[in-house]
Amino acid sequence: MRFFDSFARPKTLMLNNYAPAWQQRYREQDYLAIDPTVAHGVRSRASLVWRREVFEATPQFWSEAREAGLRVGWAQSSFDPDGSIGMLTLARSREVLSAAELLGRGAQMQWLADAAHFHLSEALWPDQHRVYPALTARELDVLRWTADGKTSEEVAILLGVSCNTVNYHVKNAIRKLHVTNKAAAVARMLRLRLLM
């Protein structure tokens, strides 16, 4: 699971039952930074089946994973409204995934990934999960225009209010969102999908 309290330093939690030696190697080599399944998973909800082509840019990583018995895998991401990303990977050492297995179990895999993500995030962060700031309609309007690149002066003209009023709403939104500036307020609202 990856939580974006910070865009520059997101928090990542990995829970798995891989061999302890592989888990240690993965951490020591910082394979999280180059793992192509993770790179795919943070960008897409499309499932990903491990194939040689997926790992072409990371041959050492793929070789070591296979030596650890991880030869066949299927990864599925899950995104929630809070902006966190979960990824469930099912792996085995043999029996290639057939087209029939993928087709027959695709919906189950998506459901399992979503359910695991939801329940794990609820268990780990019960107070932080699904807490939405109570912004006024005007604060949301101001942040929407700001997200479109408008200055406070331009937003004031568009909304028919003074620049001081716009800045008042921005300051209130910043306070309610627990961020430090207007750009961070817009980023948080976009991550929570509350400006849509």
Coordinates of N, CA and C in Angstrom, one line a residue, residues 1-3 11-16 78 80 82 84-89 111-130:
M1 N 0.8 -1.2 0.0 CA 0.0 0.0 0.0 C 0.9 1.2 0.0
R2 N 0.4 2.2 -0.7 CA 1.2 3.5 -0.7 C 0.2 4.6 -0.4
F3 N 0.6 5.4 0.6 CA -0.2 6.6 1.0 C 0.6 7.8 0.7
K11 N 4.4 7.2 1.8 CA 4.6 6.1 2.7 C 4.2 4.8 2.0
T12 N 5.1 3.8 2.1 CA 4.8 2.5 1.5 C 4.9 1.4 2.5
L13 N 3.9 0.6 2.6 CA 3.8 -0.6 3.5 C 3.7 -1.8 2.7
M14 N 4.6 -2.8 2.9 CA 4.6 -4.0 2.2 C 4.3 -5.2 3.2
L15 N 3.3 -5.9 2.9 CA 3.0 -7.1 3.7 C 3.0 -8.3 2.7
N16 N 3.7 -9.3 3.0 CA 3.7 -10.5 2.1 C 4.2 -11.7 2.8
S78 N -5.4 -1.2 -6.7 CA -6.7 -0.7 -6.3 C -6.4 0.7 -5.8
D80 N -8.1 4.2 -4.0 CA -9.3 4.6 -3.3 C -9.4 6.2 -3.3
D82 N -9.2 8.4 -1.2 CA -8.3 9.2 -0.4 C -6.9 9.3 -1.1
S84 N -4.8 6.8 -1.8 CA -3.9 5.7 -1.6 C -4.0 4.7 -2.7
I85 N -2.9 3.9 -2.8 CA -2.9 2.9 -3.8 C -2.5 1.6 -3.1
G86 N -3.3 0.5 -3.5 CA -2.9 -0.8 -3.0 C -2.6 -1.7 -4.2
M87 N -1.8 -2.7 -3.9 CA -1.5 -3.6 -5.0 C -1.5 -5.0 -4.4
L88 N -2.2 -5.9 -4.9 CA -2.2 -7.3 -4.5 C -1.5 -8.1 -5.6
T89 N -0.5 -8.9 -5.2 CA 0.2 -9.8 -6.1 C 0.0 -11.2 -5.6
W111 N -11.8 -7.8 -7.3 CA -12.6 -7.7 -6.1 C -11.7 -8.0 -4.9
L112 N -10.8 -9.0 -5.0 CA -9.9 -9.3 -3.9 C -8.9 -8.2 -3.6
A113 N -8.4 -7.6 -4.6 CA -7.5 -6.4 -4.5 C -8.2 -5.3 -3.8
D114 N -9.4 -4.9 -4.2 CA -10.2 -3.8 -3.6 C -10.5 -4.1 -2.2
A115 N -11.0 -5.4 -1.9 CA -11.3 -5.7 -0.5 C -10.1 -5.7 0.4
A116 N -9.0 -6.3 -0.1 CA -7.8 -6.3 0.7 C -7.4 -4.8 1.0
H117 N -7.4 -4.0 0.0 CA -7.0 -2.6 0.2 C -7.9 -1.9 1.2
F118 N -9.1 -2.0 1.0 CA -10.1 -1.4 1.9 C -9.9 -1.8 3.4
H119 N -9.9 -3.1 3.6 CA -9.9 -3.6 5.0 C -8.5 -3.4 5.6
L120 N -7.4 -3.5 4.9 CA -6.1 -3.3 5.4 C -5.9 -1.8 5.8
S121 N -6.4 -0.9 4.9 CA -6.2 0.5 5.3 C -7.1 0.9 6.5
E122 N -8.3 0.3 6.6 CA -9.2 0.5 7.7 C -8.5 0.1 9.0
A123 N -7.8 -1.1 8.9 CA -7.2 -1.7 10.1 C -6.0 -0.9 10.5
L124 N -5.2 -0.4 9.6 CA -3.9 0.3 9.9 C -4.1 1.7 10.2
W125 N -5.0 2.4 9.5 CA -5.2 3.8 9.7 C -6.7 4.2 9.9
P126 N -7.3 3.7 10.9 CA -8.8 3.9 11.1 C -9.1 5.4 11.2
D127 N -8.3 6.2 11.8 CA -8.6 7.6 12.0 C -8.4 8.5 10.8
Q128 N -7.5 8.0 9.9 CA -7.1 8.9 8.8 C -7.9 8.5 7.5
H129 N -8.5 7.4 7.5 CA -9.1 6.9 6.3 C -10.5 7.5 6.1
R130 N -10.8 8.0 4.9 CA -12.0 8.6 4.6 C -12.5 9.7 5.4

